[in-house]
Amino acid sequence: MDTLWDNIEKLSAVCRAASSHLPDEELKVLQVGEVAEEASEAMHALHGLKGLTTWGDAHTWSEVQNDLVGAVFAALLAMHYIDPTGARAASDEIIHRRTRRSREAAAAA
């Protein structure tokens, strides 16, 4: 079974092939922008779910989740574009560092 990062690497290869006409730096910048766009879509869906839009488009929690996963995938893909060989390790290190307090609190409990 493919891991999340295996799927990110496959998606990266497909996206890089489709964008081969773009310089590498531009591709990185565009992908970081895609993270913001996907997160914005999740926020829009949340507004629709809560009835906070003026045009009456209703949304569900499932749509919010779908857009959040899109933002996560976009972020991991951006990390892979930035450093194809080190993205997995960087992700693991960042997650380890950002969850240190919760691990310490769990150990103390």
mmCIF file with all atom_site columns, C-alpha atoms in Angstrom:
data_model
loop_
_atom_site.group_PDB
_atom_site.id
_atom_site.type_symbol
_atom_site.label_atom_id
_atom_site.label_alt_id
_atom_site.label_comp_id
_atom_site.label_asym_id
_atom_site.label_entity_id
_atom_site.label_seq_id
_atom_site.pdbx_PDB_ins_code
_atom_site.Cartn_x
_atom_site.Cartn_y
_atom_site.Cartn_z
_atom_site.occupancy
_atom_site.B_iso_or_equiv
_atom_site.pdbx_formal_charge
_atom_site.auth_seq_id
_atom_site.auth_comp_id
_atom_site.auth_asym_id
_atom_site.auth_atom_id
_atom_site.pdbx_PDB_model_num
ATOM 1   C CA . MET A 1 1   ? 0.000   0.000  0.000   1.00 0.00 ? 1   MET A CA 1
ATOM 2   C CA . ASP A 1 2   ? 1.313   3.430  -0.904  1.00 0.00 ? 2   ASP A CA 1
ATOM 3   C CA . THR A 1 3   ? 2.096   5.833  1.879   1.00 0.00 ? 3   THR A CA 1
ATOM 4   C CA . LEU A 1 4   ? 1.046   9.465  1.841   1.00 0.00 ? 4   LEU A CA 1
ATOM 5   C CA . TRP A 1 5   ? 4.531   10.502 0.722   1.00 0.00 ? 5   TRP A CA 1
ATOM 6   C CA . ASP A 1 6   ? 4.572   7.846  -2.019  1.00 0.00 ? 6   ASP A CA 1
ATOM 7   C CA . ASN A 1 7   ? 1.412   9.421  -3.382  1.00 0.00 ? 7   ASN A CA 1
ATOM 8   C CA . ILE A 1 8   ? 2.871   12.925 -3.078  1.00 0.00 ? 8   ILE A CA 1
ATOM 9   C CA . GLU A 1 9   ? 5.947   11.807 -5.057  1.00 0.00 ? 9   GLU A CA 1
ATOM 10  C CA . LYS A 1 10  ? 3.754   10.296 -7.796  1.00 0.00 ? 10  LYS A CA 1
ATOM 11  C CA . LEU A 1 11  ? 1.584   13.418 -7.956  1.00 0.00 ? 11  LEU A CA 1
ATOM 12  C CA . SER A 1 12  ? 4.687   15.589 -8.046  1.00 0.00 ? 12  SER A CA 1
ATOM 13  C CA . ALA A 1 13  ? 6.033   13.674 -11.038 1.00 0.00 ? 13  ALA A CA 1
ATOM 14  C CA . VAL A 1 14  ? 2.753   14.114 -12.922 1.00 0.00 ? 14  VAL A CA 1
ATOM 15  C CA . CYS A 1 15  ? 2.499   17.810 -12.058 1.00 0.00 ? 15  CYS A CA 1
ATOM 16  C CA . ARG A 1 16  ? 6.146   18.490 -12.898 1.00 0.00 ? 16  ARG A CA 1
ATOM 17  C CA . ALA A 1 17  ? 5.698   16.810 -16.293 1.00 0.00 ? 17  ALA A CA 1
ATOM 18  C CA . ALA A 1 18  ? 2.623   18.914 -17.012 1.00 0.00 ? 18  ALA A CA 1
ATOM 19  C CA . SER A 1 19  ? 4.474   22.060 -15.930 1.00 0.00 ? 19  SER A CA 1
ATOM 20  C CA . SER A 1 20  ? 7.815   21.289 -17.564 1.00 0.00 ? 20  SER A CA 1
ATOM 21  C CA . HIS A 1 21  ? 7.662   24.575 -19.466 1.00 0.00 ? 21  HIS A CA 1
ATOM 22  C CA . LEU A 1 22  ? 7.948   26.524 -16.190 1.00 0.00 ? 22  LEU A CA 1
ATOM 23  C CA . PRO A 1 23  ? 11.200  27.310 -14.401 1.00 0.00 ? 23  PRO A CA 1
ATOM 24  C CA . ASP A 1 24  ? 11.631  25.360 -11.155 1.00 0.00 ? 24  ASP A CA 1
ATOM 25  C CA . GLU A 1 25  ? 11.479  28.487 -8.959  1.00 0.00 ? 25  GLU A CA 1
ATOM 26  C CA . GLU A 1 26  ? 8.219   29.584 -10.556 1.00 0.00 ? 26  GLU A CA 1
ATOM 27  C CA . LEU A 1 27  ? 6.723   26.140 -10.016 1.00 0.00 ? 27  LEU A CA 1
ATOM 28  C CA . LYS A 1 28  ? 7.624   26.317 -6.316  1.00 0.00 ? 28  LYS A CA 1
ATOM 29  C CA . VAL A 1 29  ? 6.052   29.762 -5.944  1.00 0.00 ? 29  VAL A CA 1
ATOM 30  C CA . LEU A 1 30  ? 2.877   28.729 -7.746  1.00 0.00 ? 30  LEU A CA 1
ATOM 31  C CA . GLN A 1 31  ? 2.525   25.623 -5.587  1.00 0.00 ? 31  GLN A CA 1
ATOM 32  C CA . VAL A 1 32  ? 2.888   27.601 -2.353  1.00 0.00 ? 32  VAL A CA 1
ATOM 33  C CA . GLY A 1 33  ? 0.145   29.873 -3.707  1.00 0.00 ? 33  GLY A CA 1
ATOM 34  C CA . GLU A 1 34  ? -1.979  26.785 -4.315  1.00 0.00 ? 34  GLU A CA 1
ATOM 35  C CA . VAL A 1 35  ? -1.832  26.036 -0.582  1.00 0.00 ? 35  VAL A CA 1
ATOM 36  C CA . ALA A 1 36  ? -3.428  29.407 0.162   1.00 0.00 ? 36  ALA A CA 1
ATOM 37  C CA . GLU A 1 37  ? -6.044  28.904 -2.540  1.00 0.00 ? 37  GLU A CA 1
ATOM 38  C CA . GLU A 1 38  ? -7.060  25.488 -1.198  1.00 0.00 ? 38  GLU A CA 1
ATOM 39  C CA . ALA A 1 39  ? -7.261  26.836 2.357   1.00 0.00 ? 39  ALA A CA 1
ATOM 40  C CA . SER A 1 40  ? -9.418  29.684 1.067   1.00 0.00 ? 40  SER A CA 1
ATOM 41  C CA . GLU A 1 41  ? -11.766 27.168 -0.535  1.00 0.00 ? 41  GLU A CA 1
ATOM 42  C CA . ALA A 1 42  ? -12.110 25.399 2.820   1.00 0.00 ? 42  ALA A CA 1
ATOM 43  C CA . MET A 1 43  ? -12.967 28.719 4.466   1.00 0.00 ? 43  MET A CA 1
ATOM 44  C CA . HIS A 1 44  ? -15.522 29.469 1.737   1.00 0.00 ? 44  HIS A CA 1
ATOM 45  C CA . ALA A 1 45  ? -17.129 26.064 2.298   1.00 0.00 ? 45  ALA A CA 1
ATOM 46  C CA . LEU A 1 46  ? -17.243 26.749 6.036   1.00 0.00 ? 46  LEU A CA 1
ATOM 47  C CA . HIS A 1 47  ? -18.948 30.077 5.401   1.00 0.00 ? 47  HIS A CA 1
ATOM 48  C CA . GLY A 1 48  ? -21.497 28.289 3.222   1.00 0.00 ? 48  GLY A CA 1
ATOM 49  C CA . LEU A 1 49  ? -22.011 25.657 5.907   1.00 0.00 ? 49  LEU A CA 1
ATOM 50  C CA . LYS A 1 50  ? -22.716 28.342 8.500   1.00 0.00 ? 50  LYS A CA 1
ATOM 51  C CA . GLY A 1 51  ? -24.988 30.338 6.171   1.00 0.00 ? 51  GLY A CA 1
ATOM 52  C CA . LEU A 1 52  ? -22.599 33.279 6.064   1.00 0.00 ? 52  LEU A CA 1
ATOM 53  C CA . THR A 1 53  ? -22.708 33.853 2.315   1.00 0.00 ? 53  THR A CA 1
ATOM 54  C CA . THR A 1 54  ? -24.943 36.324 0.545   1.00 0.00 ? 54  THR A CA 1
ATOM 55  C CA . TRP A 1 55  ? -25.586 34.056 -2.440  1.00 0.00 ? 55  TRP A CA 1
ATOM 56  C CA . GLY A 1 56  ? -27.014 31.132 -0.467  1.00 0.00 ? 56  GLY A CA 1
ATOM 57  C CA . ASP A 1 57  ? -24.634 28.363 -1.482  1.00 0.00 ? 57  ASP A CA 1
ATOM 58  C CA . ALA A 1 58  ? -24.945 25.630 1.122   1.00 0.00 ? 58  ALA A CA 1
ATOM 59  C CA . HIS A 1 59  ? -22.029 23.370 2.008   1.00 0.00 ? 59  HIS A CA 1
ATOM 60  C CA . THR A 1 60  ? -21.451 20.334 4.216   1.00 0.00 ? 60  THR A CA 1
ATOM 61  C CA . TRP A 1 61  ? -18.745 19.331 6.676   1.00 0.00 ? 61  TRP A CA 1
ATOM 62  C CA . SER A 1 62  ? -17.678 16.758 4.097   1.00 0.00 ? 62  SER A CA 1
ATOM 63  C CA . GLU A 1 63  ? -16.954 19.547 1.605   1.00 0.00 ? 63  GLU A CA 1
ATOM 64  C CA . VAL A 1 64  ? -14.973 21.448 4.246   1.00 0.00 ? 64  VAL A CA 1
ATOM 65  C CA . GLN A 1 65  ? -12.935 18.305 4.940   1.00 0.00 ? 65  GLN A CA 1
ATOM 66  C CA . ASN A 1 66  ? -12.369 17.729 1.229   1.00 0.00 ? 66  ASN A CA 1
ATOM 67  C CA . ASP A 1 67  ? -10.972 21.246 0.844   1.00 0.00 ? 67  ASP A CA 1
ATOM 68  C CA . LEU A 1 68  ? -8.803  20.848 3.954   1.00 0.00 ? 68  LEU A CA 1
ATOM 69  C CA . VAL A 1 69  ? -7.279  17.667 2.519   1.00 0.00 ? 69  VAL A CA 1
ATOM 70  C CA . GLY A 1 70  ? -6.697  19.603 -0.700  1.00 0.00 ? 70  GLY A CA 1
ATOM 71  C CA . ALA A 1 71  ? -4.766  22.188 1.322   1.00 0.00 ? 71  ALA A CA 1
ATOM 72  C CA . VAL A 1 72  ? -2.716  19.473 3.043   1.00 0.00 ? 72  VAL A CA 1
ATOM 73  C CA . PHE A 1 73  ? -1.882  17.812 -0.277  1.00 0.00 ? 73  PHE A CA 1
ATOM 74  C CA . ALA A 1 74  ? -0.984  21.179 -1.793  1.00 0.00 ? 74  ALA A CA 1
ATOM 75  C CA . ALA A 1 75  ? 1.314   21.908 1.169   1.00 0.00 ? 75  ALA A CA 1
ATOM 76  C CA . LEU A 1 76  ? 3.067   18.531 0.994   1.00 0.00 ? 76  LEU A CA 1
ATOM 77  C CA . LEU A 1 77  ? 3.429   18.886 -2.755  1.00 0.00 ? 77  LEU A CA 1
ATOM 78  C CA . ALA A 1 78  ? 4.966   22.343 -2.240  1.00 0.00 ? 78  ALA A CA 1
ATOM 79  C CA . MET A 1 79  ? 7.417   20.842 0.264   1.00 0.00 ? 79  MET A CA 1
ATOM 80  C CA . HIS A 1 80  ? 8.334   18.193 -2.299  1.00 0.00 ? 80  HIS A CA 1
ATOM 81  C CA . TYR A 1 81  ? 8.880   20.839 -4.990  1.00 0.00 ? 81  TYR A CA 1
ATOM 82  C CA . ILE A 1 82  ? 11.146  22.776 -2.617  1.00 0.00 ? 82  ILE A CA 1
ATOM 83  C CA . ASP A 1 83  ? 13.246  19.734 -1.669  1.00 0.00 ? 83  ASP A CA 1
ATOM 84  C CA . PRO A 1 84  ? 12.377  16.501 -3.502  1.00 0.00 ? 84  PRO A CA 1
ATOM 85  C CA . THR A 1 85  ? 14.893  14.373 -1.604  1.00 0.00 ? 85  THR A CA 1
ATOM 86  C CA . GLY A 1 86  ? 14.446  15.904 1.841   1.00 0.00 ? 86  GLY A CA 1
ATOM 87  C CA . ALA A 1 87  ? 10.719  16.675 2.085   1.00 0.00 ? 87  ALA A CA 1
ATOM 88  C CA . ARG A 1 88  ? 9.825   13.519 4.017   1.00 0.00 ? 88  ARG A CA 1
ATOM 89  C CA . ALA A 1 89  ? 12.567  14.023 6.596   1.00 0.00 ? 89  ALA A CA 1
ATOM 90  C CA . ALA A 1 90  ? 11.792  17.736 6.897   1.00 0.00 ? 90  ALA A CA 1
ATOM 91  C CA . SER A 1 91  ? 8.115   16.956 7.431   1.00 0.00 ? 91  SER A CA 1
ATOM 92  C CA . ASP A 1 92  ? 8.900   14.355 10.097  1.00 0.00 ? 92  ASP A CA 1
ATOM 93  C CA . GLU A 1 93  ? 11.243  16.752 11.906  1.00 0.00 ? 93  GLU A CA 1
ATOM 94  C CA . ILE A 1 94  ? 8.763   19.627 11.812  1.00 0.00 ? 94  ILE A CA 1
ATOM 95  C CA . ILE A 1 95  ? 5.907   17.432 13.064  1.00 0.00 ? 95  ILE A CA 1
ATOM 96  C CA . HIS A 1 96  ? 8.138   16.073 15.842  1.00 0.00 ? 96  HIS A CA 1
ATOM 97  C CA . ARG A 1 97  ? 9.145   19.595 16.883  1.00 0.00 ? 97  ARG A CA 1
ATOM 98  C CA . ARG A 1 98  ? 5.592   20.986 16.733  1.00 0.00 ? 98  ARG A CA 1
ATOM 99  C CA . THR A 1 99  ? 4.116   18.137 18.781  1.00 0.00 ? 99  THR A CA 1
ATOM 100 C CA . ARG A 1 100 ? 6.795   18.143 21.502  1.00 0.00 ? 100 ARG A CA 1
ATOM 101 C CA . ARG A 1 101 ? 4.582   19.843 24.105  1.00 0.00 ? 101 ARG A CA 1
ATOM 102 C CA . SER A 1 102 ? 1.716   17.398 23.644  1.00 0.00 ? 102 SER A CA 1
ATOM 103 C CA . ARG A 1 103 ? 4.122   14.431 23.934  1.00 0.00 ? 103 ARG A CA 1
ATOM 104 C CA . GLU A 1 104 ? 5.590   15.914 27.101  1.00 0.00 ? 104 GLU A CA 1
ATOM 105 C CA . ALA A 1 105 ? 2.124   16.557 28.568  1.00 0.00 ? 105 ALA A CA 1
ATOM 106 C CA . ALA A 1 106 ? 1.027   12.990 27.760  1.00 0.00 ? 106 ALA A CA 1
ATOM 107 C CA . ALA A 1 107 ? 4.145   11.572 29.396  1.00 0.00 ? 107 ALA A CA 1
ATOM 108 C CA . ALA A 1 108 ? 3.584   13.642 32.523  1.00 0.00 ? 108 ALA A CA 1
ATOM 109 C CA . ALA A 1 109 ? -0.052  12.575 32.871  1.00 0.00 ? 109 ALA A CA 1
#
